[in-house]
Short mmCIF file of C-alpha atoms in Angstrom, two decimals:
data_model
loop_
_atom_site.label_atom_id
_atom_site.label_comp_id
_atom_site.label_asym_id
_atom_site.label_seq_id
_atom_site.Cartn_x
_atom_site.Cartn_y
_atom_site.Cartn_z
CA UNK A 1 59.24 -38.40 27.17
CA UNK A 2 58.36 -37.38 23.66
CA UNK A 3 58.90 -33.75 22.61
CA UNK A 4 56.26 -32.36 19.68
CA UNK A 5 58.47 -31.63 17.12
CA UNK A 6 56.27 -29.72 14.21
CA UNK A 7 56.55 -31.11 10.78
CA UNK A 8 58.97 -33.82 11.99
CA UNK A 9 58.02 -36.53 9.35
CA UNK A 10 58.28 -33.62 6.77
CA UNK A 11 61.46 -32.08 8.02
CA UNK A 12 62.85 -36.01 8.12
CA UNK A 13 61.54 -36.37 4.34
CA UNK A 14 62.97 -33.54 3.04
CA UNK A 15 66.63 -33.94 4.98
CA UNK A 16 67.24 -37.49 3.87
CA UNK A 17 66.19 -36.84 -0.05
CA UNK A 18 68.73 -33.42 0.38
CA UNK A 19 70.94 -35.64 1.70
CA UNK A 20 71.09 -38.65 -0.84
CA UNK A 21 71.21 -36.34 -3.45
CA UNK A 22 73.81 -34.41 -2.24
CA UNK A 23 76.26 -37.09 -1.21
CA UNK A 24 74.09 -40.52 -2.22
CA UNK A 25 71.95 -43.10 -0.26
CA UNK A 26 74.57 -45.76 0.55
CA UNK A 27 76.95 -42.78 2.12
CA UNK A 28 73.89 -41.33 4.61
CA UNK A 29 73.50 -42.38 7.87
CA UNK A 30 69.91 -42.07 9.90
CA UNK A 31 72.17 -39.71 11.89
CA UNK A 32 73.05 -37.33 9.32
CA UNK A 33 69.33 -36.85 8.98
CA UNK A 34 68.19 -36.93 11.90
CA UNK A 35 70.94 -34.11 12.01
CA UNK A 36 70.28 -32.19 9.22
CA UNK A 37 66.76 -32.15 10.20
CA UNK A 38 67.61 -30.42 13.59
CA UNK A 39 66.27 -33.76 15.46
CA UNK A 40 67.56 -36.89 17.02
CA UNK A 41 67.71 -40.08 15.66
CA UNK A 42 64.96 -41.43 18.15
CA UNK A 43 62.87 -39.05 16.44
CA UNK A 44 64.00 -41.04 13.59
CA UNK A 45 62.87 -44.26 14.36
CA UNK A 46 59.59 -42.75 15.82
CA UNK A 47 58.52 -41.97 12.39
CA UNK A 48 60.23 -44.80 9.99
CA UNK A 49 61.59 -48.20 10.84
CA UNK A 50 64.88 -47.79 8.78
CA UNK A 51 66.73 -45.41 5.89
CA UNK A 52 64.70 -47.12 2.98
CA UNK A 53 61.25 -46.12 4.98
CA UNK A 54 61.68 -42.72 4.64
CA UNK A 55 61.39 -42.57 0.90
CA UNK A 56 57.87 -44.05 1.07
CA UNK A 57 56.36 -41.65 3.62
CA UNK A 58 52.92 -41.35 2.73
CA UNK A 59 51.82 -45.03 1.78
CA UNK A 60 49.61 -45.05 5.17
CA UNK A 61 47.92 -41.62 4.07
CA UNK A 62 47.72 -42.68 0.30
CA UNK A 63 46.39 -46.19 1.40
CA UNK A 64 43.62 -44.98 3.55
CA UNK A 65 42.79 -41.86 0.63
CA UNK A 66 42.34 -44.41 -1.98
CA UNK A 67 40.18 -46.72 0.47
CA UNK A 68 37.68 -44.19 1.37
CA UNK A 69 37.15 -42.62 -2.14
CA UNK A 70 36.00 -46.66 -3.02
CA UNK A 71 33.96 -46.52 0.16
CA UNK A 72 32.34 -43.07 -1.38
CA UNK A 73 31.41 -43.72 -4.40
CA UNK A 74 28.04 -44.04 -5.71
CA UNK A 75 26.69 -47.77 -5.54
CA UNK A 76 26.27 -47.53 -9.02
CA UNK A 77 29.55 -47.08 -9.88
CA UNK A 78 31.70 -49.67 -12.05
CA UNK A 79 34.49 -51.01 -10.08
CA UNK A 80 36.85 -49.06 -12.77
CA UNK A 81 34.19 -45.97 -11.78
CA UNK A 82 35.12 -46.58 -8.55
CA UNK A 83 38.86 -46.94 -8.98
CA UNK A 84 38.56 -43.96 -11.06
CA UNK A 85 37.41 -41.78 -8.00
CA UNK A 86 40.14 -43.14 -5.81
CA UNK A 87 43.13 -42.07 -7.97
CA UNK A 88 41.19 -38.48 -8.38
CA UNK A 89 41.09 -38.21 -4.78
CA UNK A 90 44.81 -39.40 -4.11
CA UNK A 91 46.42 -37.50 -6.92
CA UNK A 92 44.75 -34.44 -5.83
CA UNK A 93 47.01 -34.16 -2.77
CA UNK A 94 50.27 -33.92 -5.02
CA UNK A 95 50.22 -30.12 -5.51
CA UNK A 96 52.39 -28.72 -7.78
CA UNK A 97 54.94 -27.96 -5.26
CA UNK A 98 55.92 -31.36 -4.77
CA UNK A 99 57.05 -32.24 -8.57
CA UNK A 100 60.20 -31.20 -8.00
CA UNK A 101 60.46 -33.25 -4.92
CA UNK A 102 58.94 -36.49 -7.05
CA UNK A 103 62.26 -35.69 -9.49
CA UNK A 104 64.59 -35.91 -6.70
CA UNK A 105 62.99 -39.31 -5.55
CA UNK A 106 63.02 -41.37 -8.53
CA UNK A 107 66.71 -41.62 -9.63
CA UNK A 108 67.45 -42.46 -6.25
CA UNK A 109 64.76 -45.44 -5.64
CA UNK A 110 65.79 -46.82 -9.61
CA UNK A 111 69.23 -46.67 -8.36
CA UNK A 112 69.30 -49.14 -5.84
CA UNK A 113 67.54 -53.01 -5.71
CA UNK A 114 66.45 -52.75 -2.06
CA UNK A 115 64.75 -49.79 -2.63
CA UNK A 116 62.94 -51.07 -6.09
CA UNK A 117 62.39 -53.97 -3.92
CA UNK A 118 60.69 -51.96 -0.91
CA UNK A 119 59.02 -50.00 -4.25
CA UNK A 120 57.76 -53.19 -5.95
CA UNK A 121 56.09 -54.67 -2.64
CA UNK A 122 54.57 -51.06 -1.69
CA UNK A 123 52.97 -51.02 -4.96
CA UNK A 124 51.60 -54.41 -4.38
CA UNK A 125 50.27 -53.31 -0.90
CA UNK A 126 48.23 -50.41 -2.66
CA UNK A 127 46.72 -52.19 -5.14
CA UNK A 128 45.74 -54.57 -2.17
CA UNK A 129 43.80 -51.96 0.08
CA UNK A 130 42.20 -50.78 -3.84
CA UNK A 131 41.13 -54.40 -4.04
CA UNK A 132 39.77 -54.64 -0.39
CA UNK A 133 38.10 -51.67 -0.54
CA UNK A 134 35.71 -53.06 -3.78
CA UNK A 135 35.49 -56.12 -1.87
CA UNK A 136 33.63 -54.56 0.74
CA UNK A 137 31.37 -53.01 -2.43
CA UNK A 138 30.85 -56.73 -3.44
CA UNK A 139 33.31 -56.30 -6.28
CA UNK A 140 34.07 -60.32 -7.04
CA UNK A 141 37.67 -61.58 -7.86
CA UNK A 142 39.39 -61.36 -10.21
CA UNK A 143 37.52 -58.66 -11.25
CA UNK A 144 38.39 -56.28 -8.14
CA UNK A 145 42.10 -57.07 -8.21
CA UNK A 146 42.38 -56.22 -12.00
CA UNK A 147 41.03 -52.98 -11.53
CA UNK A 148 42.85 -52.42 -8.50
CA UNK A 149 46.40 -52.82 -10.55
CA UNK A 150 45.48 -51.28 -13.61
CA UNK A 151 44.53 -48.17 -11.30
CA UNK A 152 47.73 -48.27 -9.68
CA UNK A 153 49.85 -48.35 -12.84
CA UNK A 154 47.93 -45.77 -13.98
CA UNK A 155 48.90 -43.60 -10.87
CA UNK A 156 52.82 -45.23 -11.00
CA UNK A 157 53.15 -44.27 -14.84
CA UNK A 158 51.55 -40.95 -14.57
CA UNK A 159 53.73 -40.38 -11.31
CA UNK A 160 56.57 -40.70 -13.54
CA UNK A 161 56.13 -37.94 -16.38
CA UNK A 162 54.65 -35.82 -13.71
CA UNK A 163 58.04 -36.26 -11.81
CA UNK A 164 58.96 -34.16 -14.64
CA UNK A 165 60.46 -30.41 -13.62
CA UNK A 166 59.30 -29.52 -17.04
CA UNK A 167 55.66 -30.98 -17.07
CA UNK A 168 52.77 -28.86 -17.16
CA UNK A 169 50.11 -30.95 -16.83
CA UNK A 170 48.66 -32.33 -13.27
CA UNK A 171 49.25 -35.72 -11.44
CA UNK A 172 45.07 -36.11 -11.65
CA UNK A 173 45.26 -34.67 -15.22
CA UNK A 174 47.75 -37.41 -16.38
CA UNK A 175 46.91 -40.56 -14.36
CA UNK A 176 43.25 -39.90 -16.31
CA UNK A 177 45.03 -40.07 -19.39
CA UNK A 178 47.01 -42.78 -18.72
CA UNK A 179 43.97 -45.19 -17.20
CA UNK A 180 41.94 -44.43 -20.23
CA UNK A 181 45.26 -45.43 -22.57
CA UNK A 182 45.44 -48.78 -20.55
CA UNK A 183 41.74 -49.47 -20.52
CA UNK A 184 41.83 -48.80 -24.43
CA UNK A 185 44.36 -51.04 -24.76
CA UNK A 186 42.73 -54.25 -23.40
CA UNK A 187 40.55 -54.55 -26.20
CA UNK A 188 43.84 -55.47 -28.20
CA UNK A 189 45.62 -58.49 -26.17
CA UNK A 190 43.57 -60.69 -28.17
CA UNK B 1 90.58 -72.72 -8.57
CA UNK B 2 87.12 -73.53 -8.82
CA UNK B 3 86.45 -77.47 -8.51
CA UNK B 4 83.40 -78.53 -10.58
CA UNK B 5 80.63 -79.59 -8.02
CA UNK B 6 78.22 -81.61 -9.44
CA UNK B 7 74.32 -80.03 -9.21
CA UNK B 8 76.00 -77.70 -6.46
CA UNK B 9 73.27 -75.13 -7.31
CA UNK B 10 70.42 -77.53 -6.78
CA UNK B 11 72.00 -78.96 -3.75
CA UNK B 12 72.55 -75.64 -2.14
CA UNK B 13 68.51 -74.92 -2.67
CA UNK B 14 67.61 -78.13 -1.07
CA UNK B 15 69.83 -77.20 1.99
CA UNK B 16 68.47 -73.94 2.23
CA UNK B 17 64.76 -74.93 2.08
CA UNK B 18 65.39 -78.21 4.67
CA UNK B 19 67.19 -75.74 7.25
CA UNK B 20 64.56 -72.57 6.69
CA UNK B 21 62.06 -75.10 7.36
CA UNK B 22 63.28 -77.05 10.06
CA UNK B 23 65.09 -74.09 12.36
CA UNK B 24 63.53 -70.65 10.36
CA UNK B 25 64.97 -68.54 7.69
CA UNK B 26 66.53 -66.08 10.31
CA UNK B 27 68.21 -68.59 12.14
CA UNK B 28 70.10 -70.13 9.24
CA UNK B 29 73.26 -68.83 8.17
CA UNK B 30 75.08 -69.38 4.52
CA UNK B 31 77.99 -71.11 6.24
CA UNK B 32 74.98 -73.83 7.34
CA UNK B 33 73.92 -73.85 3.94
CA UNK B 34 77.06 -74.95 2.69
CA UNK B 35 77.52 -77.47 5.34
CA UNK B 36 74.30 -79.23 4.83
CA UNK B 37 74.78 -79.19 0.96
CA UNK B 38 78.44 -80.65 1.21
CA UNK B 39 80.01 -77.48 -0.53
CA UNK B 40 81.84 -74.84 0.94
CA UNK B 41 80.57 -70.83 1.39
CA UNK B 42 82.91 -69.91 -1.84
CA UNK B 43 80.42 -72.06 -3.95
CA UNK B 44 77.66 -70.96 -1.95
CA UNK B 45 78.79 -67.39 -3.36
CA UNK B 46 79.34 -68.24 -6.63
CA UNK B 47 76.32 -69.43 -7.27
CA UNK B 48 74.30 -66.87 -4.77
CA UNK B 49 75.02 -63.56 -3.95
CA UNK B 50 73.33 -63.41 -0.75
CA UNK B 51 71.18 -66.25 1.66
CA UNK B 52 67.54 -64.20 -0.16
CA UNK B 53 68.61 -65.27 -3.68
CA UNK B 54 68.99 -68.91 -3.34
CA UNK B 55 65.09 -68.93 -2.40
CA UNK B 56 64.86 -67.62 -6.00
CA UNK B 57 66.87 -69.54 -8.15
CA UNK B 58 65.55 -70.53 -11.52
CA UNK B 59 64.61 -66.75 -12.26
CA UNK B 60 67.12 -66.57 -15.23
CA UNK B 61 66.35 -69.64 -16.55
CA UNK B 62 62.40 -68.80 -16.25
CA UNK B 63 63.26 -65.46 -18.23
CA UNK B 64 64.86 -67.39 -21.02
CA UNK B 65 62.11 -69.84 -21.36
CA UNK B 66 59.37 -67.45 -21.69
CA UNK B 67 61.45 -64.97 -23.75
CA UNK B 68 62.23 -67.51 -26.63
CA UNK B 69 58.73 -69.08 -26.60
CA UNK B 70 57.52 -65.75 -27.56
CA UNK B 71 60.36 -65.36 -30.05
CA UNK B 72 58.35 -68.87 -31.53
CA UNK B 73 55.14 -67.56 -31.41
CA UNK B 74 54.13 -67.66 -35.09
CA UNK B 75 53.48 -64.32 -36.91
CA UNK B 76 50.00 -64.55 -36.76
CA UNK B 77 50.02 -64.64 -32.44
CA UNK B 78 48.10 -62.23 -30.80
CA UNK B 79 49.72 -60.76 -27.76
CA UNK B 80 48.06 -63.19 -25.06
CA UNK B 81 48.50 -65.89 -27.44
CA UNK B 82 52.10 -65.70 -27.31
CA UNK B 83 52.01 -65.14 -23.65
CA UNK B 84 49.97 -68.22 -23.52
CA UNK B 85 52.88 -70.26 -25.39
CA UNK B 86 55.44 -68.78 -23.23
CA UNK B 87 53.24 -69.62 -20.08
CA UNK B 88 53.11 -73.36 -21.33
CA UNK B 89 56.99 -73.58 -22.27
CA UNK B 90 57.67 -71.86 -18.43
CA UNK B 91 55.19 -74.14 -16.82
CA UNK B 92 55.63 -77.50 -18.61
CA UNK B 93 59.11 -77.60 -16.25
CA UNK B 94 57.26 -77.73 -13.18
CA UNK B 95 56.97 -81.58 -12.68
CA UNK B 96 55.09 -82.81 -10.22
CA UNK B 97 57.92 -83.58 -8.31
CA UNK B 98 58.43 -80.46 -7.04
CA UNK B 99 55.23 -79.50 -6.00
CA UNK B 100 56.42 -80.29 -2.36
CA UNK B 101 59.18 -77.98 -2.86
CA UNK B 102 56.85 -74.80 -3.96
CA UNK B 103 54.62 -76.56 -1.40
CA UNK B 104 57.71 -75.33 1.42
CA UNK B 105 58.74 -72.24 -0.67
CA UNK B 106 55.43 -70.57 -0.47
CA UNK B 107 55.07 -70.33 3.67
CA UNK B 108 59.20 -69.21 3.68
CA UNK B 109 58.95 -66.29 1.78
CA UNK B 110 55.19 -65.18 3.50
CA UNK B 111 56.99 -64.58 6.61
CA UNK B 112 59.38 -62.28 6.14
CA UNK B 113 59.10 -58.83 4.10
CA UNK B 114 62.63 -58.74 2.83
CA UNK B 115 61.45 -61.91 0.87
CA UNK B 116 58.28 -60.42 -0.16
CA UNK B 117 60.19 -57.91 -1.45
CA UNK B 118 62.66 -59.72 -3.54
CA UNK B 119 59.87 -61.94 -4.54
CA UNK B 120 57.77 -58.48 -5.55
CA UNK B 121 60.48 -57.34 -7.87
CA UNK B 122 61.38 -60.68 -9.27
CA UNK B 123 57.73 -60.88 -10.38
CA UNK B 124 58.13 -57.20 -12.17
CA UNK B 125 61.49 -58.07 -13.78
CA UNK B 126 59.84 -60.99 -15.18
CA UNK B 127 56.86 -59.23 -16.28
CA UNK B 128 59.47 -56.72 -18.05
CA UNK B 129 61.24 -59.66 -19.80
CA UNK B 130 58.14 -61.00 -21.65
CA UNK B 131 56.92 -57.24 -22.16
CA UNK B 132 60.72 -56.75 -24.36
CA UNK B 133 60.22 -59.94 -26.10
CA UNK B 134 56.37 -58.91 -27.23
CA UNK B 135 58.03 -55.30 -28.32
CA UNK B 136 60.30 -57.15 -30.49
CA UNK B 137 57.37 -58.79 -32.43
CA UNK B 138 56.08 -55.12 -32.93
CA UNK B 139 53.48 -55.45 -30.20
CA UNK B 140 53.03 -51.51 -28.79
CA UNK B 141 53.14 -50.15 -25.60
CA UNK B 142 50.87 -50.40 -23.12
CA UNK B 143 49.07 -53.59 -24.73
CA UNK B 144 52.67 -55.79 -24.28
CA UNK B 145 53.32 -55.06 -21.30
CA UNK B 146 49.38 -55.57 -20.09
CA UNK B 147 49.50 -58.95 -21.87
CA UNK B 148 52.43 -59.60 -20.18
CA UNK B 149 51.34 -58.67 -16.31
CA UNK B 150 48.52 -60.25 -16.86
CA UNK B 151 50.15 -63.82 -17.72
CA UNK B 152 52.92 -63.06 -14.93
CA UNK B 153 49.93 -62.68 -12.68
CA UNK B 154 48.03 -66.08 -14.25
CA UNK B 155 51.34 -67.59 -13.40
CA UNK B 156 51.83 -66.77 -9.90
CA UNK B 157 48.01 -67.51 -9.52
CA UNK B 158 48.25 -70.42 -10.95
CA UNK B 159 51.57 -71.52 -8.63
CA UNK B 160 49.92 -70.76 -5.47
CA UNK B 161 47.16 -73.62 -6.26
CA UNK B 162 49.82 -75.79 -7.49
CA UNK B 163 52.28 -75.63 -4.46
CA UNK B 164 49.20 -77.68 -2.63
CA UNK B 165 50.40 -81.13 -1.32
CA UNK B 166 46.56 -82.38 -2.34
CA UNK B 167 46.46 -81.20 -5.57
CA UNK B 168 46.12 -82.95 -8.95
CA UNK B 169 46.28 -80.67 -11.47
CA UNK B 170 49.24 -79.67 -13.39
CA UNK B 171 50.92 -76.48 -13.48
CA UNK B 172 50.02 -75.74 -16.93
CA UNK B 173 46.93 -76.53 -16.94
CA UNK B 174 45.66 -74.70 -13.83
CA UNK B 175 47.73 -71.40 -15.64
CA UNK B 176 45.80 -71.65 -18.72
CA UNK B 177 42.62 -71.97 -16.42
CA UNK B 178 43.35 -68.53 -14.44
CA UNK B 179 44.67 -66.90 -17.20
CA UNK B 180 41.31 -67.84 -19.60
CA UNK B 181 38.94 -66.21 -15.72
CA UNK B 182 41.42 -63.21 -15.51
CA UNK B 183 40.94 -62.59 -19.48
CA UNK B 184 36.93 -63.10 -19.12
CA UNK B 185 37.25 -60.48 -15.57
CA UNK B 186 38.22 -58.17 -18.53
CA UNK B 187 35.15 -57.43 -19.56
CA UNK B 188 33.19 -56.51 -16.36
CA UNK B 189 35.69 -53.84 -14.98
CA UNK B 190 33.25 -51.42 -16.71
#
C-alpha cells in the first residue's frame, strides 16, 4: 500500500536536478534519486514515467493554469487579451525562489537531444491546451493557434533570461515585455 | 571497406515504412530493415543512427534547400517573401509521387511519442535554419525568426493536406495557400 510521503514530487525534483548537476544526467540512475530523495524508486515511478519526466514536473499544473485564466477572462477580451491573462496567471507561480532552480535546469535539458526532444513536444502540448482553451471562447483557427504559440514563446524566451541568477526583473515582468516585442514585430514580416 | 550501394538510403526508408506499416513500428527491428532493403545493419548505420531517424530522412537536404533559396532572395525581399521562395524551392521536390509515402508517414509517427518528439524538434531545428539564413540578410531578431516559424508552420500545414491519398493539389501550392490564411490570422489576434 502507498505511504504519504510529503513533498515527494518536490523532494524527487530537487534530488535528480542536484544530482545531474553534480555528476550529469547520463551517469544518474532513478535509484540514485529515488535515494537521495530518502524514497524508493516505486515512489519514483508513482510520480514520473522515466528520468527525462522529472525535469518537466509541472506541465499538468502549468497546462490546466493557463486553461482556466482563458476560461476567465472577460468575453470581451482579444484572443491575445486572453492569452495575455494566461501567461500572467502562470508566470505568477515562479517566485523568485525558483530562478536559481530554472539555471540549474536549462544547461542540462540543452545538453542532451532526448531531452530538447521531450522539451520541443511539451512546448507543443502547451500551446495546444492555449489553443483549446480559445476554442471553447469561439476563437477560429488559425487565429487561436497563432496566439497560442506566440504566447508560449513569449513565456519560453522570457523563461530563459529569467533563468538568470543575476536577473532582477520577474518571470510576469519579462514574458510582458517579450509578447509585446513579438507582437511589435509582426507588423514587419512583410 | 564500405561497398557503394546504390540508393541504399532510399531503399532503407522504403523498408522501414513497408515493415512499420505492415507489422508496427515497435515490432520492427534495424536488422529487418536491412533485410528487407537488401543491405546489411553496417549500412543501415551509416546512413542512420538509430531505427527513429530513418523516418526523418531528407531533413538535411530540406535545410539546404530552404537556406540557399533565402540566400537568392533578391535584396529587395521582405522577410516572408524570402520565406515564401524558400517554401517553393523546399516544396517544389515533393512530387506527387510520394504523396502515398507522406500519406503512410503521417499515421507512423502519430502513434508513438518518441516520434512526436523527434518530429517536434526536427520542426524547431528547421525553423532555426531559415531564422540564420534571414539574420544573414540583416533581418533582426524576433521578426526572422517569426517569419520563419510561421512558414515552418505553413509547411507542415500545408503537408498534412497533402499526405491525402484523394488530394489534387500540389504541395506548393496548398503552402502558399496556408501560409497567405496564417499571414491574414495576423491581423485579428488583437
Amino acid at each position: 500500500m502507498a505511504r504519504w510521503e510529503p513533498n515527494a514530487r518536490e523532494r524527487l525534483v530537487r534530488a535528480a536536478l542536484d544530482l545531474f548537476t553534480e555528476q550529469g544526467y547520463d551517469a544518474t540512475t532513478v535509484n540514485e534519486i529515488a535515494d537521495r530523495a530518502g524514497l524508493t524508486k516505486t515512489t519514483f515511478f508513482r510520480h514520473f514515467s522515466d528520468k527525462r519526466e522529472v525535469l518537466f514536473a509541472g506541465q499538468d499544473t502549468h497546462t490546466r493554469l493557463l486553461a482556466d485564466a482563458i476560461d476567465a477572462a472577460p468575453g470581451s477580451a482579444t484572443p491575445l487579451e486572453a492569452v495575455r491573462a494566461a501567461l500572467d496567471a502562470l508566470t505568477a507561480t515562479f517566485t523568485d525562489d525558483r530562478r536559481e532552480f530554472g539555471a540549474r535546469l536549462r544547461p542540462v535539458i540543452a545538453g542532451h537531444t532526448e531531452l530538447q526532444e521531450r522539451s520541443a513536444l511539451k512546448r507543443a502540448k502547451l500551446a495546444e491546451a492555449v489553443t483549446d482553451a480559445l476554442h471553447k471562447r469561439g476563437v477560429p483557427e488559425p487565429t487561436a493557434s497563432l496566439a497560442a504559440e506566440l504566447g508560449i514563446r513569449a513565456y519560453h524566451d522570457a523563461f530563459d533570461q529569467w533563468a538568470d541568477p543575476a536577473g532582477r526583473q520577474t518571470l510576469t515582468e519579462l514574458t510582458r515585455h517579450v509578447l509585446d516585442e513579438l507582437r511589435a514585430a509582426l507588423a514587419a514580416l512583410d
